[in-house]
Coordinates of C-alpha atoms and ligand atoms in Angstrom, one line a residue:
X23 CA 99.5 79.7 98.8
X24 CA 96.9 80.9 101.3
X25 CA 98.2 83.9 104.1
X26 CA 96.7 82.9 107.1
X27 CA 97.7 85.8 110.1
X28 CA 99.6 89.3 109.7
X29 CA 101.0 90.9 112.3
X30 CA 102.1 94.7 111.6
X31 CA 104.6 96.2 113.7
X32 CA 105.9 99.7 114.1
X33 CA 109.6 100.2 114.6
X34 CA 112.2 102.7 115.7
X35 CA 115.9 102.3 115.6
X36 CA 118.4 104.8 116.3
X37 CA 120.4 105.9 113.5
X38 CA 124.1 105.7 114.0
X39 CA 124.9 108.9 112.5
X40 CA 122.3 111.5 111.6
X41 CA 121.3 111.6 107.5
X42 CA 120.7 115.1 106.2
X43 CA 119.1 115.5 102.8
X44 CA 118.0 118.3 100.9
X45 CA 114.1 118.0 102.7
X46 CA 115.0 117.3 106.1
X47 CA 117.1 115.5 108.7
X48 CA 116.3 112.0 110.4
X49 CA 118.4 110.8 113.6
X50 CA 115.7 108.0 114.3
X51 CA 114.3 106.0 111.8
X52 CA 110.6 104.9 112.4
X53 CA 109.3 102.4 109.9
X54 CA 106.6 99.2 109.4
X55 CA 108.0 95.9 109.4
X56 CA 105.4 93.0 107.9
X57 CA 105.5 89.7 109.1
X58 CA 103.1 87.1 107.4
X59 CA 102.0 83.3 107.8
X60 CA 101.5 80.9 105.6
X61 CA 99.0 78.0 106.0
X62 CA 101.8 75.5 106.6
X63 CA 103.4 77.5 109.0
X64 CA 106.3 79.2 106.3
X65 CA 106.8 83.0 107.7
X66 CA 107.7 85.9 105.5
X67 CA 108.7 89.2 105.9
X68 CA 108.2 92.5 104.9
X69 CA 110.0 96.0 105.3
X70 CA 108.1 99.6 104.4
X71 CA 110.1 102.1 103.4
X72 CA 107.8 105.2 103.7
X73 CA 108.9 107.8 106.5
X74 CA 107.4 109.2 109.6
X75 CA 106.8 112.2 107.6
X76 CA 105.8 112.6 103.3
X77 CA 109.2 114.2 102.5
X78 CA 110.1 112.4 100.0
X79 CA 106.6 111.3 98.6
X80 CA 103.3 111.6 99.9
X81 CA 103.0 108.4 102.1
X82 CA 103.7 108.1 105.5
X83 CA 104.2 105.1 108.2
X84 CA 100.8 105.8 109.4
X85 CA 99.2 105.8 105.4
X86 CA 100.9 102.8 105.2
X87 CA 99.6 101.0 108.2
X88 CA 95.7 102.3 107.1
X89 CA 96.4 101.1 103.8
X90 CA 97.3 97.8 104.4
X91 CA 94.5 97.5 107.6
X92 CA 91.4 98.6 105.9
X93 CA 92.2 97.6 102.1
X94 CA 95.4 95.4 101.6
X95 CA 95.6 92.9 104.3
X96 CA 91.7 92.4 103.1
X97 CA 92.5 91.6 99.8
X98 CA 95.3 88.8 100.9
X99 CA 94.1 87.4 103.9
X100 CA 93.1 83.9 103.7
X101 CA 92.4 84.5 99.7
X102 CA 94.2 81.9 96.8
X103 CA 96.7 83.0 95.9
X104 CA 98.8 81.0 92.4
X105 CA 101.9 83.1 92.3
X106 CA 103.7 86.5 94.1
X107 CA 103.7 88.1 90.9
X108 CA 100.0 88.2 91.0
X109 CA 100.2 90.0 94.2
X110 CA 99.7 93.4 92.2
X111 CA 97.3 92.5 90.2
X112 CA 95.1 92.3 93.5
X113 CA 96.0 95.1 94.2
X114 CA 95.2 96.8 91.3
X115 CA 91.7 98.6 92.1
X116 CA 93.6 101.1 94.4
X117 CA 95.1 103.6 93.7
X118 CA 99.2 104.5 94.5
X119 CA 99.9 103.9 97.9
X120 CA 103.0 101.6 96.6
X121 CA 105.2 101.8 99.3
X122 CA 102.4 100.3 101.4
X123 CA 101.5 97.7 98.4
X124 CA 105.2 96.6 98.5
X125 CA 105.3 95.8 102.3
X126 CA 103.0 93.0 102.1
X127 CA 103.9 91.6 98.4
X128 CA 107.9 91.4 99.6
X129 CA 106.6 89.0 102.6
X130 CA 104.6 87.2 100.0
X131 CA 107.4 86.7 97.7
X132 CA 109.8 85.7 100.7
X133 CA 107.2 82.8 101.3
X134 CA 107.3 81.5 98.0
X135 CA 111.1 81.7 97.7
X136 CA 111.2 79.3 100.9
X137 CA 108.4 76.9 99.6
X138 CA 110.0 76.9 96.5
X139 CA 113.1 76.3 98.3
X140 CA 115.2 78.7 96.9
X141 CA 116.6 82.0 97.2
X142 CA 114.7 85.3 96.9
X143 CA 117.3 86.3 94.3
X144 CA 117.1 83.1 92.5
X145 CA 112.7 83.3 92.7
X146 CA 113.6 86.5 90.7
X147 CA 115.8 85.4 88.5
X148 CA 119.1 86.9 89.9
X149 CA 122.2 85.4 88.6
X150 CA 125.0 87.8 90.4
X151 CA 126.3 86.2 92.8
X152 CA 128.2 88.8 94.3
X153 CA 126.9 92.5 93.7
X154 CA 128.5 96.0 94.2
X155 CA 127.7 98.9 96.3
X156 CA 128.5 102.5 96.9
X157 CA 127.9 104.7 100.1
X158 CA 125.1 107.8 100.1
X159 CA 126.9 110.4 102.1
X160 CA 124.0 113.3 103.5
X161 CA 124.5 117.3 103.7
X162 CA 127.4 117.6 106.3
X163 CA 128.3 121.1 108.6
X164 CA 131.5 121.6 106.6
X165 CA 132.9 120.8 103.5
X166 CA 135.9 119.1 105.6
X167 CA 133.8 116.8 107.5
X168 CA 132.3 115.8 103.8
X169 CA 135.7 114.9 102.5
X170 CA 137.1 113.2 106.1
X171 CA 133.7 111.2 106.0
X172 CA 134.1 110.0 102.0
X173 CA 137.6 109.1 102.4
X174 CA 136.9 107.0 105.1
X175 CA 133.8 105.4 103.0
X176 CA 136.6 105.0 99.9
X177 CA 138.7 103.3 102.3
X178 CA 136.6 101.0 103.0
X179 CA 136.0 99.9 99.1
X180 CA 133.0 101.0 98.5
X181 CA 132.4 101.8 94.6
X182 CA 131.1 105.1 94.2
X183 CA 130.5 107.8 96.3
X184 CA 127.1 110.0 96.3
X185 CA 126.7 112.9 97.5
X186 CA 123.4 114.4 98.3
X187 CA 123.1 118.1 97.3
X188 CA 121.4 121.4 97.9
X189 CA 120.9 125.0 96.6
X190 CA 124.1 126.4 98.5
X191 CA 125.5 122.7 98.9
X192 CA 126.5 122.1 95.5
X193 CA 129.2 123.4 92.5
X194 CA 131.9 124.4 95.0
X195 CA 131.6 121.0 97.8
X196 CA 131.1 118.6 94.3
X197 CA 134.6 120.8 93.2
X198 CA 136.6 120.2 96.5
X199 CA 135.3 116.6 96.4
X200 CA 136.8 116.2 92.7
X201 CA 139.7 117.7 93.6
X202 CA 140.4 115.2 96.3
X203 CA 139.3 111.9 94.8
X204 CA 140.1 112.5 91.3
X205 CA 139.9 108.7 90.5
X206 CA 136.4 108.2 92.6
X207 CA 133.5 107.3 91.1
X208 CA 131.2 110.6 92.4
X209 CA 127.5 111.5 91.7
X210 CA 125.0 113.7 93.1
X211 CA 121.3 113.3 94.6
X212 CA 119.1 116.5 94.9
X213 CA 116.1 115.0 96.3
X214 CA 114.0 117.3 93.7
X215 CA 115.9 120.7 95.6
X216 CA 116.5 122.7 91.6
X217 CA 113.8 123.8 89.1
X218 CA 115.0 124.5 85.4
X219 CA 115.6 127.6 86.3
X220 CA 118.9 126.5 87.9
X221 CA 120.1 125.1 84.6
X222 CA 122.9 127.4 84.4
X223 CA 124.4 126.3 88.1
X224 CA 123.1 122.7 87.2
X225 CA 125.5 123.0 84.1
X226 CA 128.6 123.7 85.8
X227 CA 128.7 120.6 87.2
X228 CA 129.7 119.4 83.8
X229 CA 132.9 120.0 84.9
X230 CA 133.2 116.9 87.3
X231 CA 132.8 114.5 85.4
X232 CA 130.0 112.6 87.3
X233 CA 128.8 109.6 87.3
X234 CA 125.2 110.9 87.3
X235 CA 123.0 113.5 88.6
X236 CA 120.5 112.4 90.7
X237 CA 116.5 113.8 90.5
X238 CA 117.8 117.5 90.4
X239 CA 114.0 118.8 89.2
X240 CA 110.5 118.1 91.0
X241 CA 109.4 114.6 92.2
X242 CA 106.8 114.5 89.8
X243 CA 109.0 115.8 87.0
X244 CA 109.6 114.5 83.6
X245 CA 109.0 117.2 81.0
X246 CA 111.4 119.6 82.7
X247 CA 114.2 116.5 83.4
X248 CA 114.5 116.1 79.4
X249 CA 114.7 119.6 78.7
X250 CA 117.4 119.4 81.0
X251 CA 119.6 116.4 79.9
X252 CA 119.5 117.9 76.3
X253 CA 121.8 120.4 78.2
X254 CA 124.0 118.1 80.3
X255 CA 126.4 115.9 79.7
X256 CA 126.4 114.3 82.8
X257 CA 123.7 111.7 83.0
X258 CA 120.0 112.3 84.7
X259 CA 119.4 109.4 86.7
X260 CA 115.6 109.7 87.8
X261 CA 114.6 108.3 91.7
X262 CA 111.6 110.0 92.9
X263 CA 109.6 110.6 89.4
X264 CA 109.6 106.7 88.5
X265 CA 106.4 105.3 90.2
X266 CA 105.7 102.2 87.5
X267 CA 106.7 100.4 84.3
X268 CA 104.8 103.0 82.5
X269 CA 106.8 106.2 83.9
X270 CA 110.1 104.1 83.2
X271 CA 108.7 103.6 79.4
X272 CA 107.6 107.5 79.3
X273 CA 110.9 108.9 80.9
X274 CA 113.0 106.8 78.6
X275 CA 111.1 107.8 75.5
X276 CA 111.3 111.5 76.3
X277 CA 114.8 110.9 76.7
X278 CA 114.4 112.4 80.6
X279 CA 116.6 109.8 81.9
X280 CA 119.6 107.9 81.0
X281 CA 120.0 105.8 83.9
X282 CA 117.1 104.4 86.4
X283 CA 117.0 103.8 90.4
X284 CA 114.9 101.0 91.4
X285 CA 113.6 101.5 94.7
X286 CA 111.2 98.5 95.4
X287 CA 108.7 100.5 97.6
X288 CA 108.6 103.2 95.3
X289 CA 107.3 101.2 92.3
X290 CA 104.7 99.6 94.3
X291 CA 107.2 95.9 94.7
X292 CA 109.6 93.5 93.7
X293 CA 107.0 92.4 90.5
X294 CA 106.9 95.8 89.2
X295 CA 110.6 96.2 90.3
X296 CA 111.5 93.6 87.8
X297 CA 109.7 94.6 85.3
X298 CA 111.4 97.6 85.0
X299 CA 114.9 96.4 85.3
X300 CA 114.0 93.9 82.2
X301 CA 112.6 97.0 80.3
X302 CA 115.5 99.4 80.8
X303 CA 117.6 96.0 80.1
X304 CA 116.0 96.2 76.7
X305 CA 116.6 99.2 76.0
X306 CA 120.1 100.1 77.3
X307 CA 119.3 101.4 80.2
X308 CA 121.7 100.5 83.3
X309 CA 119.8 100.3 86.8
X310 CA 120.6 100.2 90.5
X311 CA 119.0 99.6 93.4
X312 CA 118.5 103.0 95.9
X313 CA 118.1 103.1 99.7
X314 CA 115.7 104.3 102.3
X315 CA 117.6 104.0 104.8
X316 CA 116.3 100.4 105.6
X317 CA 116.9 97.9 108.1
X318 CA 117.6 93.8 107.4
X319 CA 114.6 93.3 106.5
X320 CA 114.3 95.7 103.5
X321 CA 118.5 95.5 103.0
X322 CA 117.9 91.6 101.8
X323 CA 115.2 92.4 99.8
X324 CA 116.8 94.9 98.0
X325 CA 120.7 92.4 97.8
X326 CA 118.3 90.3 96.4
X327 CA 116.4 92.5 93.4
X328 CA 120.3 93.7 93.2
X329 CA 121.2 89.9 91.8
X330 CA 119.4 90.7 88.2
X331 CA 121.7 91.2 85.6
X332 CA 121.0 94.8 84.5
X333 CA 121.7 96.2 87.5
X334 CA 125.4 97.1 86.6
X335 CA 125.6 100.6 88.6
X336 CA 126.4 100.1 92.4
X337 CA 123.3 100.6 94.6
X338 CA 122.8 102.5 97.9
X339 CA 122.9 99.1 99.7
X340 CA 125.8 99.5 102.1
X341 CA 126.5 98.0 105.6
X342 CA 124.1 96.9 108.2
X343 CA 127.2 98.5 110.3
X344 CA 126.8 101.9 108.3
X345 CA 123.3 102.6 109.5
X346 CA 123.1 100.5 112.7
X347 CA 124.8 99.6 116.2
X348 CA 122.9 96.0 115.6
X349 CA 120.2 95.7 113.0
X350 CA 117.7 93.2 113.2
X351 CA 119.0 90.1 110.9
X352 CA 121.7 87.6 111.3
X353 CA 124.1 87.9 109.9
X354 CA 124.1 91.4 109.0
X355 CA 124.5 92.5 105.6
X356 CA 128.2 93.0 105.1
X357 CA 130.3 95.3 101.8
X358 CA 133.7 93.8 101.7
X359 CA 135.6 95.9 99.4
X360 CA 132.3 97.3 98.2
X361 CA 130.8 94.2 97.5
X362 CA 128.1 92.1 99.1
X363 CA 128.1 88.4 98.9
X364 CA 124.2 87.4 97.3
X365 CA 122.9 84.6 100.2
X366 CA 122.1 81.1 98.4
X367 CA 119.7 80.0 101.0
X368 CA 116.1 79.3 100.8
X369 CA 113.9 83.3 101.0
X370 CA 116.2 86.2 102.3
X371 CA 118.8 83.9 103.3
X372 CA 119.2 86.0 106.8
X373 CA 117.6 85.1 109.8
X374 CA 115.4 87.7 111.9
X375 CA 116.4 88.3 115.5
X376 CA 112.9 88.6 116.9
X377 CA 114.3 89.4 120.3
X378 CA 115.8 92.2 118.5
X379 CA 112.8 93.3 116.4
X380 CA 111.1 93.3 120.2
X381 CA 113.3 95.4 121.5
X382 CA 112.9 97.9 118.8
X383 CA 109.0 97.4 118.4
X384 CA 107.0 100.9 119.4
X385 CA 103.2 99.4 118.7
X386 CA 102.3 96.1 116.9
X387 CA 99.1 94.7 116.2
X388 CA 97.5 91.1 114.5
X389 CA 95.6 90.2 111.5
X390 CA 93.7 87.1 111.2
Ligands
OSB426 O1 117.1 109.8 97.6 O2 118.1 108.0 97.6 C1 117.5 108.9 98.2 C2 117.7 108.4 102.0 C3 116.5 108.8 102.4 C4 115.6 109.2 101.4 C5 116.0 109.3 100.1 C6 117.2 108.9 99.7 C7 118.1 108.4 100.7 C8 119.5 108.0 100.4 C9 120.2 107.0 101.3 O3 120.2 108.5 99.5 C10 120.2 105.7 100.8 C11 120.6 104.7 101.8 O4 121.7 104.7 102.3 O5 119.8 103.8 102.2
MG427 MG1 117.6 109.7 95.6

């Protein structure tokens, strides 16, 4: 296939809710959204999840946008190319920037998914029809908003409830929280907020029997995360420290991790995604999918990497509803009783509203 024109556009969509995390809060969220053309006309799409700000890792909308103008978009435009998986290997003179490398290799692969008439998850070789999903739940001002807001989440089916979690947020609201869902699935995310110094607070949580604890030492982190889980018993699950393949293989041979988030930005796209999930497959490793807070675009991506069979934790890919007054793909992605139904049509299987994506567009500019 050949890319022909790429048109980049800057987005900003009002949460529903503000999210708090332990590194900041975000009412807004301000993101790229990819749209590429094919020489016969086929359209694909593509969602970056990198922030307005590097909170959670170093790139930004704006890296992004250079990135993919002066180096990327260069390297696809009107070039050969045999197969999306080869996407990275274009890419592979520069350096990081993954979350910017993912943007245009999703719309790639949501090209070949339609050409090859089939879905994205099938192109990937999904074979869950039907995949399950918790709710992430940010900081909130009191400990009883936290427990009104989860039961109302539980209510609603979804599968596990995470909590993010903060120096001063943490042993006493993960306590109350046990002590009112005692049956819930529960873990906790620390966006990187704890050093190993911590270990004796970090131990205590022990006591909950959580599902996991989520990235509780630095983002670049995994020495000090397998000192740690030779302490806990509650599982590490690693987010931010897992960049490639070769961190998963690292991590899991220092024994720094016992479970794995794919995010699909993160790891630089849905090839690399992949390859991960089949390597923690081999090696008895369950996975799921995280969130960034996306919007249709990224949410059917990420149903769609959810499809492989290893990923047997619930992900972070709840309602368009949860996030949104009216997201940007019809229909919207929908959890009934925690579970979201895996579309069989050709590419995403969800059609973008471009009268929507309009009305949310800030700045947009073409590629040709
Ligand atoms: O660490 O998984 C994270 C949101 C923003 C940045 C980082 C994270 C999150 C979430 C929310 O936990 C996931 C979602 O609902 O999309
Ligand atoms: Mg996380």
């Amino acid at each position: 296939m050949k890319i022909t024109d790429i048109t980049i556009r800057h987005l900003r969509m009002k949460l529903k809710s503000p999210f708090t995390t332990s590194f900041g809060t975000f009412t807004d969220k301000d993101f790229l959204l990819l749209e590429a053309k094919e020489e016969d006309g086929t359209v694909g799409w593509g969602e970056s999840v990198a922030f307005n700000a590097p909170w959670y890792n170093e790139e930004t909308l704006q890296t992004n946008w250079h990135m993919l103008e002066e180096f990327l978009i260069p390297l696809i435009l009107d070039k050969e190319i045999s197969h999306p998986n080869k996407v990275n290997e274009i890419f592979a003179a520069i350096r990081k920037n993954n979350m910017a490398k993912s943007t245009l290799e999703g719309a790639v692969w949501d090209i070949y998914a339609q050409q090859t008439n089939q879905s994205l998850a099938s192109a990937l070789g999904g074979t869950n029809d039907r995949v399950e999903v918790g709710i992430s739940i940010g900081i909130q001002d009191s400990v009883d908003t936290l427990v009104s807001t989860a039961r109302g989440f539980i209510n609603e089916g979804y599968k596990r409830i995470k909590v993010k979690i903060k120096p001063g947020w943490d042993i006493d609201v993960m306590r109350t929280l046990r002590k009112n869902f005692p049956d819930t699935e529960i873990m906790a995310d620390a966006n990187s907020a704890y050093r190993l110094k911590d270990i004796d607070l970090l131990k205590q949580l022990d006591e909950f029997d959580l599902m996991m604890i989520e990235q509780p030492l630095a983002s670049d982190d995994i020495i000090d995360h397998a000192r740690l889980q030779k302490e806990l018993q509650t599982p590490i699950c690693l987010d931010e420290s897992i960049h490639s393949l070769e961190d998963t293989r690292k991590a899991v041979e220092l024994g720094s991790a016992g479970i794995i988030n794919i995010k699909i930005g993160r790891v630089g796209g849905l090839t690399e995604a992949k390859k991960i999930h089949d390597y923690c497959q081999q090696h008895d490793i369950p996975v799921w999918c995280g969130g960034m807070l996306e919007s249709g675009i990224g949410r059917s991506h990420n149903v769609a990497l959810t499809s492989l069979p290893n990923f047997t934790l619930p992900g972070d890919t709840a309602s368009s509803s949860r996030y949104w007054e009216k997201d940007i793909i019809e229909p919207e992605v929908i959890a009934d009783d925690g579970c979201i139904n895996v579309p069989e049509s050709a590419g995403i299987g969800y059609t973008v509203n471009r009268e929507t994506v309009e009305s949310f567009t800030v700045s947009k500019k073409d590629y040709s």
